[in-house]
Amino acid sequence: MLLFIFLFLSTSAMATVTNTKPFVIPELKEWKGATGAFVPGATMRIACTNAQPELLRVARLFADDYQTMFGYKPEVVQGKGQAGDIILALRPDKKLGEEGYAIKISDRLTLTAPQSIGVYWGTRTLLQIAEQSDNRQFPKGELRDFPDYALRGFMIDCGRKFIPMEYLEDCVKTMAYYKMNTLQIHLNDNGFKQYFEQDWNKTYAAFRLESDTYPGLAAADGHYTKREFIDLQVLAENHFVEVIPEIDVPAHTLAFAHYKPEIGSQEYGMDHLDLFKPETYTFLDGLFKEYLEGDQPVFRGKRVHIGTDEYSNKKEEVVEKFRYFTDYYIRYVESFGKQACVWGALTHAKGKTPVKSENVVMSAWYNGYADPKEMVKQGYKLISIPDGFLYIVPAAGYYYDYLNTKSLYESWTPAHIGKAVFDEKDPAILGGMFAVWNDHVGNGISTKDIHHRTFPALQTLAVKMWTGANPTLPYADFDKARQLMSEAPGVNQMGKIGHTPGLVYEQPVVEPNSTTPHREIGYNYLVSFDIEGAHEAPGTELFRSPSAVFYLADPIRGLLGFARDGYLNTFNYRVRKGEKVRIGISGDNTSTRLLINDKVVEELNKQKLYFSNDGKTSMSYLRTLVFPLAKSGAFKSRITQLKVYHTK
């Protein structure tokens, strides 16, 4: 009898435990827990209480994402909704601001917001909560959520390394899943001359957007058509993400000087434009105009970034001309109805020539180039993107290879720009960004490597730009929980298969030209298989994905190897006719290893490439691989006992 009473009291106590705040990235601002859970049933619907087309569009997008993630597509209906439904409504609430939302979870789930964007962010919260349990349950309670900063962004350098459009599309979706709302695309840049025989003519440079005004200007090794770039922006708009295109001038412009040498600077280097030549302005006017003119311009959004950083300030006349140039292109962009964005450079280029500041956005990246406090006094609105905190330069040995997410989580917000500290939510600080710069052209870094660096940074900085200075969850708990979260509905650039280490996929026989359920396996993997070798022609593939190919015989020497992002890496091993052996490939974010009969026989790790006889000019080269699994090749060998392990 006493045992019965104890169990009854224990069960009753458990039933009345107040729900703690659910884990969401970014962390929820306000939570009032109740008891119990709302568990979606087989008849759950999404009910829109308002008939606005945009709200209905958000509801349908939510239904599609729910199906993508969980296999069930709720019906979208109009009306008040009922018990068991998810109800979406537009409702005035001045305290929530433009992007805020509120959710009440009881026998139904009611999501309200002043604007559709808030409803959309609320659906991201719901998807994140749902993905953390097998029955997609929601803890009962009430929450209110709204951002500290209006601009929450990421800048990607596509100039020095071509980033495939598919990745940019996934990047938009991933940003939206974590309520990041601004993607800046750096469209032109060049490598460093010392890696190209100190010869500007041989130095790599690229502009990544199709141009009809200047045929042949877009890089032959990778660029976006205007239609592709428009479609990316439409996709982003549909997910409430703004794309800021950047044409970086008048430095970082070797691609333009390669195309039209007479506009390059003989004094400061051909990666600088000559500011004193009329031809420079004629060329750039035509370039910007192509993407800005008309009722349906290529650059669709409200902002365009014109660069304006890192030009020489050694001569007063050059400083004044740089200031003139900056002001000229601010006003030129504005003449097409856009807001101009610039890199901070006006402390470095201090002078008398006036530069427009009203309604101009400045990316505050280095205080020696632009003192943030002074820029605010002059009237600029700032994006906080301090290089010492937020610059990733993969495998370069300077700035960050991976951001210090612990330090950022515990101590950074957009109010911190280098050593300049503003009040939290200072109206002069629009928000923040982090950046990846692909400075070292030819260093073997893949798009997958870039994503491996940026995804944890994005998750962390989403908290710091939305939730602000005081997240309540300790960093260690946040870091552990964030690694279990999806990237976005339908996005798996990390190549995750399952959440726990161990065998995640196996296949007794791999037939030529067959498929598997998985596109690829991401870092910390082991892929092994038994092979009975046959003569394989050079170029024979074992597996491929849209991102990589693994060869049984590479196209050059017929060795075991792999290609991705234009790089070919091979092991010193050849599959021979009649050979019976067990082959394994293991990989992480630093190296790729070959195992023969379960023993490592070769490791392709980071190596130094030297570019001069003095032994000083070098570059780290990475040989990593996210292993492809999507489709097998037309091989003749017999492949059996394929096993795929997640090793960490």
XYZ file of C-alpha atoms in Angstrom:
648
model
C 0.000 0.000 0.000
C 2.810 2.433 0.870
C 4.535 1.565 -2.413
C 1.302 2.299 -4.308
C 0.939 5.670 -2.583
C 4.588 6.511 -3.340
C 4.200 5.652 -7.007
C 0.941 7.601 -7.229
C 2.486 10.670 -5.655
C 5.611 10.380 -7.832
C 3.537 10.078 -11.002
C 1.356 13.016 -9.969
C 4.420 15.117 -9.232
C 5.904 14.308 -12.643
C 2.631 15.268 -14.322
C 2.728 18.705 -12.742
C 6.368 19.534 -13.442
C 6.591 22.912 -15.165
C 8.163 22.642 -18.613
C 11.576 24.227 -18.978
C 12.397 26.458 -21.916
C 12.844 24.359 -25.075
C 16.211 24.433 -26.825
C 16.078 26.573 -29.948
C 18.735 28.422 -31.956
C 18.675 31.346 -31.375
C 17.596 31.010 -27.765
C 14.045 32.139 -27.018
C 13.736 35.512 -25.313
C 10.771 34.784 -23.024
C 9.248 31.511 -21.845
C 6.491 30.747 -19.377
C 6.226 27.000 -18.871
C 3.047 25.016 -18.240
C 2.658 21.269 -17.769
C 2.229 18.510 -20.299
C 2.862 18.459 -24.040
C 1.065 19.064 -27.300
C 1.692 16.023 -29.517
C 0.696 16.464 -33.173
C -1.795 13.861 -34.332
C -2.455 12.318 -37.717
C -5.130 14.939 -38.453
C -3.123 18.021 -37.442
C -3.801 20.962 -39.730
C -2.269 24.396 -40.218
C -5.081 26.914 -39.869
C -4.697 30.528 -41.012
C -7.098 32.863 -39.244
C -6.263 35.701 -41.651
C -6.733 35.455 -45.398
C -3.665 37.513 -46.359
C -1.805 35.868 -49.290
C 1.597 36.225 -47.595
C 0.413 34.467 -44.453
C -0.994 31.644 -46.555
C 2.323 31.415 -48.418
C 4.204 31.107 -45.115
C 1.741 28.441 -43.978
C 2.256 26.405 -47.143
C 6.026 26.747 -46.857
C 5.768 25.534 -43.260
C 3.682 22.547 -44.394
C 6.220 21.693 -47.089
C 9.112 21.926 -44.627
C 7.234 19.811 -42.096
C 6.787 17.133 -44.743
C 10.445 17.334 -45.801
C 11.641 16.863 -42.253
C 9.044 14.496 -40.809
C 7.258 12.813 -43.710
C 3.777 14.203 -43.041
C 2.270 17.221 -44.791
C -0.375 19.024 -42.728
C -3.346 20.404 -44.621
C -3.416 24.211 -44.823
C -6.880 25.622 -44.179
C -8.444 29.020 -43.523
C -10.407 29.586 -40.334
C -10.090 29.708 -36.569
C -8.688 26.232 -36.132
C -9.467 23.727 -33.416
C -7.857 21.502 -30.816
C -4.980 19.573 -32.375
C -4.220 22.253 -34.998
C -1.330 24.644 -35.473
C -2.953 28.067 -35.842
C -1.230 30.995 -37.543
C -2.490 34.554 -37.168
C -1.415 38.135 -37.751
C -2.041 40.180 -34.633
C -0.795 43.682 -33.644
C 1.753 43.761 -30.827
C 4.034 46.806 -30.649
C 6.432 45.138 -28.205
C 7.260 42.357 -30.658
C 8.510 44.726 -33.359
C 8.726 43.847 -37.040
C 10.220 40.365 -36.669
C 8.874 39.180 -33.315
C 6.294 36.496 -32.681
C 4.424 34.812 -29.845
C 3.406 31.170 -29.402
C 0.906 29.620 -27.007
C 0.990 25.828 -26.696
C -2.040 24.130 -25.103
C -4.422 21.626 -26.694
C -3.592 23.507 -29.865
C -0.608 25.568 -30.931
C -1.241 29.229 -31.711
C 1.469 31.313 -33.402
C 0.827 35.043 -33.766
C 2.919 37.943 -35.009
C 2.415 41.508 -36.201
C 3.869 40.655 -39.627
C 4.316 37.597 -41.805
C 8.079 37.612 -41.263
C 7.473 37.044 -37.555
C 5.148 34.146 -38.334
C 7.864 32.668 -40.553
C 10.518 32.931 -37.831
C 8.032 31.321 -35.474
C 7.652 28.353 -37.814
C 11.446 27.898 -37.713
C 11.172 27.684 -33.943
C 8.424 25.071 -34.227
C 10.412 22.945 -36.665
C 13.462 23.061 -34.408
C 11.454 21.983 -31.375
C 9.719 19.234 -33.347
C 12.933 17.717 -34.665
C 14.199 17.049 -31.135
C 11.728 14.246 -30.301
C 10.463 11.188 -32.147
C 6.794 12.148 -31.697
C 7.392 15.847 -32.592
C 5.993 17.008 -29.271
C 5.861 20.611 -28.064
C 6.068 21.451 -24.339
C 3.010 23.374 -23.231
C 3.606 26.971 -22.296
C 3.853 30.453 -23.765
C 6.754 32.222 -25.425
C 7.565 35.586 -26.910
C 10.588 36.084 -29.106
C 12.126 39.057 -30.926
C 15.629 40.047 -32.081
C 18.057 42.449 -30.494
C 19.518 43.364 -33.896
C 17.698 43.829 -37.192
C 20.575 42.713 -39.434
C 22.045 39.265 -38.803
C 24.372 38.226 -41.554
C 27.106 36.276 -43.264
C 29.489 37.370 -46.023
C 30.969 34.815 -48.410
C 33.920 35.434 -50.728
C 32.984 33.917 -54.081
C 35.630 35.937 -55.935
C 38.757 33.999 -55.005
C 36.948 30.659 -54.919
C 33.913 29.826 -56.983
C 31.044 28.776 -54.717
C 28.456 26.673 -56.585
C 24.957 28.090 -56.805
C 23.554 24.958 -55.164
C 25.575 25.770 -52.064
C 24.424 29.400 -52.008
C 20.830 28.168 -52.182
C 21.430 25.804 -49.270
C 23.197 28.620 -47.444
C 20.074 30.776 -47.730
C 17.903 27.969 -46.349
C 20.307 27.293 -43.485
C 20.528 30.954 -42.562
C 16.740 31.220 -42.558
C 16.417 28.152 -40.321
C 18.473 29.993 -37.705
C 16.812 33.387 -38.268
C 19.845 34.916 -39.982
C 18.522 37.354 -42.556
C 21.349 38.852 -44.652
C 23.738 37.173 -47.102
C 26.439 39.349 -48.656
C 28.000 37.854 -51.786
C 31.488 39.145 -52.615
C 31.505 38.808 -56.414
C 35.051 39.745 -57.399
C 38.562 39.447 -56.033
C 42.021 38.106 -56.797
C 44.832 36.065 -55.356
C 48.100 37.420 -53.987
C 50.822 38.147 -56.538
C 53.559 36.357 -54.568
C 51.886 33.025 -55.302
C 51.905 33.693 -59.043
C 55.573 34.433 -59.841
C 55.109 38.068 -58.766
C 53.338 38.629 -62.068
C 49.961 40.387 -62.171
C 49.233 38.864 -65.569
C 49.512 35.368 -64.068
C 47.750 36.159 -60.790
C 44.343 34.552 -60.399
C 41.381 36.933 -60.539
C 37.676 36.446 -61.074
C 34.385 38.260 -61.453
C 31.504 35.851 -60.911
C 28.480 37.364 -62.651
C 27.496 37.135 -66.311
C 27.837 40.440 -68.164
C 26.378 41.406 -71.503
C 27.937 44.857 -71.316
C 31.396 43.301 -71.080
C 31.286 39.859 -72.745
C 33.988 37.574 -71.409
C 34.381 39.438 -68.113
C 32.752 36.663 -66.066
C 35.231 33.994 -64.961
C 35.453 30.995 -67.261
C 36.139 28.616 -64.345
C 32.864 29.470 -62.628
C 30.286 32.229 -62.660
C 26.544 32.783 -62.229
C 24.231 33.679 -65.041
C 22.049 36.696 -64.403
C 19.010 34.416 -64.337
C 20.633 32.188 -61.708
C 21.511 35.186 -59.557
C 17.984 36.580 -59.828
C 16.529 33.207 -58.893
C 18.801 33.014 -55.845
C 17.522 36.373 -54.663
C 13.912 35.287 -55.202
C 14.571 32.144 -53.160
C 16.116 34.294 -50.435
C 13.193 36.734 -50.438
C 10.785 33.824 -50.041
C 12.734 32.829 -46.908
C 12.966 36.438 -45.638
C 16.698 36.634 -46.330
C 18.184 39.662 -48.065
C 21.010 39.149 -50.560
C 23.478 42.043 -50.708
C 25.565 41.746 -53.892
C 29.029 43.247 -53.654
C 31.178 44.522 -56.487
C 34.373 45.454 -54.669
C 36.100 48.533 -56.100
C 38.536 50.275 -56.472
C 40.926 47.691 -54.929
C 40.625 43.891 -55.252
C 39.885 44.588 -58.920
C 42.468 42.599 -60.896
C 39.675 40.833 -62.800
C 38.668 44.198 -64.265
C 42.270 45.130 -65.080
C 42.796 41.763 -66.783
C 39.771 42.554 -68.951
C 40.675 46.207 -69.547
C 44.364 46.768 -68.646
C 44.272 50.529 -69.168
C 42.154 51.030 -66.019
C 44.619 49.222 -63.742
C 46.973 51.274 -61.579
C 50.595 51.253 -62.630
C 51.620 52.851 -59.340
C 49.699 50.816 -56.744
C 49.372 47.523 -58.575
C 47.062 46.170 -61.227
C 44.700 44.912 -58.531
C 43.867 48.610 -57.973
C 41.934 50.760 -60.397
C 43.455 54.008 -61.590
C 41.232 56.599 -59.927
C 42.425 59.413 -62.154
C 41.426 57.917 -65.496
C 37.987 58.723 -66.952
C 37.950 55.242 -68.506
C 37.741 53.733 -65.008
C 34.478 55.504 -64.282
C 33.067 54.756 -67.732
C 33.793 51.049 -67.237
C 32.316 50.863 -63.727
C 29.286 52.970 -64.619
C 28.466 50.469 -67.336
C 29.019 47.494 -65.035
C 26.836 48.748 -62.185
C 24.191 50.035 -64.579
C 23.789 46.595 -66.168
C 22.706 45.100 -62.850
C 20.778 48.090 -61.469
C 18.707 49.547 -64.290
C 15.150 48.752 -65.248
C 11.964 47.712 -63.501
C 13.313 44.187 -62.904
C 17.027 44.688 -62.172
C 19.495 41.860 -61.662
C 20.249 43.255 -58.188
C 16.748 42.979 -56.743
C 17.269 43.923 -53.104
C 17.288 47.263 -51.389
C 21.062 47.323 -50.782
C 24.169 47.080 -52.963
C 27.735 46.959 -51.623
C 30.372 48.898 -53.564
C 33.469 47.784 -51.628
C 35.872 50.741 -51.142
C 38.536 49.251 -48.874
C 42.298 48.851 -48.675
C 43.405 51.499 -51.153
C 46.662 53.376 -50.645
C 46.692 56.523 -48.502
C 50.328 57.472 -49.065
C 49.537 60.577 -51.116
C 47.074 63.310 -50.257
C 45.836 63.603 -53.831
C 45.123 59.860 -53.910
C 43.235 60.039 -50.613
C 41.082 62.860 -51.907
C 40.456 61.036 -55.167
C 39.524 57.863 -53.252
C 37.031 59.873 -51.205
C 35.637 61.373 -54.401
C 35.355 57.879 -55.923
C 33.542 56.543 -52.842
C 31.070 59.417 -52.806
C 30.551 59.129 -56.564
C 29.537 55.448 -56.429
C 27.426 55.862 -53.312
C 25.384 58.414 -55.217
C 25.483 56.400 -58.445
C 23.990 53.354 -56.719
C 21.425 55.580 -55.004
C 20.368 56.979 -58.378
C 18.904 53.536 -59.113
C 16.901 53.552 -55.893
C 19.294 51.399 -53.855
C 20.921 51.936 -50.481
C 24.704 51.907 -50.754
C 26.935 49.828 -48.490
C 30.683 50.403 -48.133
C 33.615 48.904 -46.290
C 34.927 51.173 -43.570
C 37.958 53.061 -44.885
C 37.424 56.734 -44.125
C 39.761 57.010 -41.145
C 42.493 55.450 -43.283
C 41.473 57.845 -46.064
C 40.917 60.932 -43.925
C 40.617 64.052 -46.023
C 38.621 67.090 -47.042
C 36.532 65.727 -49.892
C 33.028 65.097 -48.544
C 31.642 61.559 -48.643
C 27.908 61.048 -48.247
C 26.945 59.407 -44.953
C 23.193 59.874 -44.705
C 21.404 56.566 -45.365
C 24.740 54.835 -46.066
C 25.651 51.520 -44.410
C 29.267 50.924 -43.428
C 30.770 47.509 -42.736
C 32.981 48.217 -39.729
C 35.749 45.613 -40.050
C 38.978 47.200 -38.753
C 39.101 50.246 -36.530
C 42.375 51.456 -38.003
C 40.611 51.855 -41.331
C 37.429 53.337 -39.922
C 37.035 54.360 -36.301
C 33.493 53.173 -35.460
C 32.696 55.959 -33.001
C 33.812 58.595 -35.468
C 31.877 56.986 -38.311
C 28.709 57.090 -36.216
C 29.326 60.780 -35.507
C 29.599 61.344 -39.241
C 26.185 59.719 -39.702
C 26.906 56.203 -40.935
C 24.910 53.178 -39.829
C 27.252 50.301 -39.006
C 27.353 46.572 -39.595
C 29.599 45.081 -36.926
C 32.027 42.710 -38.684
C 35.312 43.063 -36.725
C 38.082 41.061 -38.379
C 39.738 40.079 -35.095
C 36.591 38.264 -33.990
C 34.682 37.281 -37.095
C 36.998 36.650 -40.072
C 37.535 33.078 -41.249
C 40.397 32.578 -43.725
C 40.616 28.811 -44.260
C 44.023 27.209 -43.673
C 45.835 30.546 -44.068
C 47.589 30.697 -40.693
C 46.204 34.144 -39.901
C 42.813 35.324 -38.710
C 40.726 32.246 -37.855
C 40.577 28.847 -39.475
C 37.560 28.177 -37.244
C 36.001 30.965 -35.191
C 36.372 30.858 -31.413
C 32.705 30.111 -30.862
C 33.076 29.745 -27.100
C 34.488 33.241 -26.723
C 31.922 34.696 -29.110
C 29.040 32.978 -27.327
C 30.166 34.167 -23.917
C 31.360 37.696 -24.613
C 30.588 39.104 -28.099
C 27.619 40.950 -29.531
C 27.395 43.387 -32.474
C 27.958 46.177 -29.930
C 31.630 45.076 -29.830
C 33.586 46.322 -32.847
C 37.197 45.618 -32.031
C 38.031 47.645 -28.932
C 35.133 50.019 -29.560
C 32.153 49.068 -27.412
C 28.707 50.558 -27.880
C 25.621 50.218 -25.740
C 23.629 47.104 -26.513
C 21.051 47.743 -29.230
C 22.550 51.143 -30.040
C 20.452 52.371 -32.999
C 23.627 53.174 -34.933
C 24.510 49.454 -35.030
C 22.222 47.719 -37.503
C 23.572 44.332 -36.544
C 26.459 42.036 -37.294
C 28.025 39.703 -39.829
C 30.774 37.154 -39.951
C 32.828 36.457 -43.059
C 34.786 33.792 -44.868
C 37.623 35.039 -47.073
C 39.247 32.624 -49.522
C 42.542 34.512 -49.651
C 44.757 31.590 -50.618
C 43.766 30.648 -54.138
C 44.687 27.040 -54.900
C 44.978 25.837 -51.290
C 42.793 22.768 -51.784
C 39.947 24.037 -49.623
C 36.598 22.666 -50.757
C 33.149 24.172 -50.419
C 32.515 21.389 -47.890
C 35.517 22.612 -45.890
C 34.124 26.118 -45.932
C 30.765 24.877 -44.704
C 32.413 22.855 -41.942
C 33.912 26.120 -40.693
C 30.916 28.375 -41.168
C 28.047 26.216 -39.900
C 29.022 26.160 -36.193
C 29.832 29.860 -36.459
C 26.413 30.553 -37.965
C 24.614 28.647 -35.216
C 26.579 30.479 -32.513
C 26.302 33.958 -33.982
C 22.595 33.504 -34.638
C 22.238 33.491 -30.850
C 24.409 36.555 -30.353
C 22.645 38.652 -32.980
C 19.093 37.672 -32.021
C 19.135 36.772 -28.335
C 21.904 39.226 -27.518
C 24.290 39.575 -24.623
C 22.879 37.155 -22.080
C 21.932 33.689 -23.310
C 20.989 31.597 -20.292
C 22.315 28.254 -21.514
C 26.006 27.581 -20.681
C 28.212 27.307 -23.760
C 29.091 23.648 -23.198
C 25.402 22.726 -23.129
C 24.677 24.879 -26.164
C 27.584 23.396 -28.122
C 26.486 19.846 -27.387
C 22.866 20.509 -28.291
C 23.579 22.506 -31.464
C 25.487 19.598 -33.000
C 22.316 17.500 -32.959
C 20.312 20.057 -34.927
C 19.516 19.904 -38.639
C 21.010 22.445 -40.980
C 17.628 23.251 -42.528
C 14.715 21.379 -44.082
C 16.176 19.300 -46.900
C 19.749 20.540 -46.316
C 22.602 18.244 -45.255
C 25.832 19.823 -46.471
C 27.618 18.314 -43.461
C 26.835 14.853 -44.817
C 25.410 13.511 -41.567
C 24.065 9.972 -41.483
C 22.526 9.411 -38.069
C 23.554 11.072 -34.825
C 25.579 8.375 -33.064
C 28.967 6.835 -33.948
C 28.994 3.368 -35.434
C 27.905 1.545 -38.573
C 25.400 3.801 -40.356
C 25.034 2.059 -43.724
C 26.010 -1.229 -45.318
C 25.455 -2.991 -48.626
C 26.470 -6.610 -49.354
C 27.160 -6.027 -53.067
C 27.740 -2.773 -54.923
C 26.540 -3.103 -58.501
C 27.913 -0.797 -61.203
C 25.744 2.236 -61.998
C 23.610 1.810 -58.889
C 22.507 4.286 -56.247
C 22.461 4.385 -52.448
C 20.031 6.249 -50.149
C 22.797 8.651 -49.158
C 24.435 11.448 -51.099
C 27.630 11.389 -48.997
C 29.124 10.859 -45.552
C 30.688 13.857 -43.824
C 33.878 14.150 -41.802
C 34.839 11.593 -39.207
C 33.958 8.597 -41.335
C 35.327 5.248 -42.458
C 34.152 3.696 -45.719
C 35.382 0.161 -46.347
C 34.729 -2.498 -48.980
C 36.122 -5.750 -50.313
C 37.332 -5.715 -53.886
C 38.233 -8.375 -56.402
C 40.157 -6.319 -58.886
C 39.707 -6.172 -62.627
C 41.504 -4.045 -65.196
C 40.004 -0.572 -64.834
C 40.465 2.125 -67.451
C 41.718 5.530 -66.246
C 38.801 7.587 -65.008
C 36.842 4.631 -63.623
C 34.731 5.789 -60.711
C 33.805 3.895 -57.572
C 31.293 6.488 -56.334
C 30.249 10.021 -57.155
C 28.030 12.719 -55.692
C 27.253 16.207 -56.973
C 30.250 17.387 -54.917
C 32.956 14.758 -55.447
C 34.179 11.665 -57.280
C 36.126 8.765 -55.803
C 38.141 6.876 -58.438
C 39.181 3.267 -58.594
C 41.515 4.520 -61.303
C 42.112 8.251 -61.554
C 42.083 9.854 -65.032
C 45.809 10.695 -65.060
C 47.726 7.728 -63.634
C 45.095 5.125 -62.904
C 45.571 5.336 -59.135
C 43.073 5.232 -56.305
C 42.080 8.838 -55.666
C 39.422 11.519 -55.566
C 38.460 14.810 -57.140
C 36.406 17.691 -55.811
C 36.303 21.453 -56.415
C 38.711 21.126 -59.337
C 41.398 19.361 -57.290
C 42.626 15.806 -57.926
C 44.328 13.918 -55.092
C 45.667 10.389 -55.419
C 47.027 7.657 -53.207
C 50.108 5.720 -54.262
C 48.010 2.618 -54.792
C 46.683 0.873 -57.874
C 43.913 -1.736 -57.948
C 45.328 -4.706 -59.879
C 43.555 -7.375 -61.853
C 42.827 -10.457 -59.747
C 43.747 -8.733 -56.482
C 41.522 -9.487 -53.492
C 41.844 -6.928 -50.725
C 39.858 -4.898 -48.253
C 40.120 -1.173 -48.879
C 39.167 1.534 -46.429
C 39.014 5.302 -46.750
C 38.760 7.409 -43.612
C 38.495 11.156 -43.512
C 38.138 14.168 -41.269
C 38.493 17.916 -41.698
C 42.292 17.746 -41.920
C 43.200 14.612 -43.886
C 42.128 11.555 -45.882
C 43.624 8.107 -45.213
C 43.928 4.872 -47.161
C 43.606 1.587 -45.293
C 44.557 -1.764 -46.781
C 43.277 -4.785 -44.881
C 42.346 -2.471 -41.987
C 45.807 -0.864 -41.676
C 46.568 2.750 -42.580
C 49.127 2.740 -45.388
C 48.963 6.367 -46.535
C 47.661 9.668 -45.212
C 46.930 12.719 -47.346
C 47.160 15.499 -44.786
C 47.901 19.201 -44.865
C 51.079 19.895 -46.803
C 53.149 22.969 -47.546
C 53.394 24.279 -51.076
C 56.360 26.588 -51.716
C 56.303 29.339 -54.308
C 59.874 30.663 -54.188
C 63.407 29.378 -53.844
C 63.959 31.224 -50.568
C 61.644 28.833 -48.721
C 59.561 31.683 -47.325
C 56.561 32.005 -49.621
C 54.386 29.005 -48.877
C 50.774 27.979 -48.658
C 49.032 25.184 -46.776
C 47.256 22.729 -49.081
C 44.394 20.563 -47.804
C 43.457 17.120 -49.174
C 40.135 16.449 -47.520
C 37.141 14.544 -48.813
C 33.491 14.322 -47.900
C 33.045 10.810 -49.265
C 30.543 10.496 -52.159
C 27.935 7.736 -52.041
C 25.131 8.844 -54.348
C 25.933 6.750 -57.438
C 28.394 3.988 -58.220
C 30.523 4.020 -61.360
C 30.814 1.725 -64.366
C 33.569 -0.403 -62.836
C 34.458 -3.988 -63.764
C 35.822 -5.065 -60.376
C 33.622 -6.919 -57.891
C 32.787 -4.737 -54.875
C 31.256 -6.379 -51.795
C 30.735 -5.753 -48.089
C 30.448 -1.979 -48.324
C 30.334 -0.568 -44.807
C 30.014 3.097 -43.857
C 30.885 4.169 -40.321
C 30.441 7.438 -38.492
C 33.599 7.361 -36.377
C 33.094 10.219 -33.937
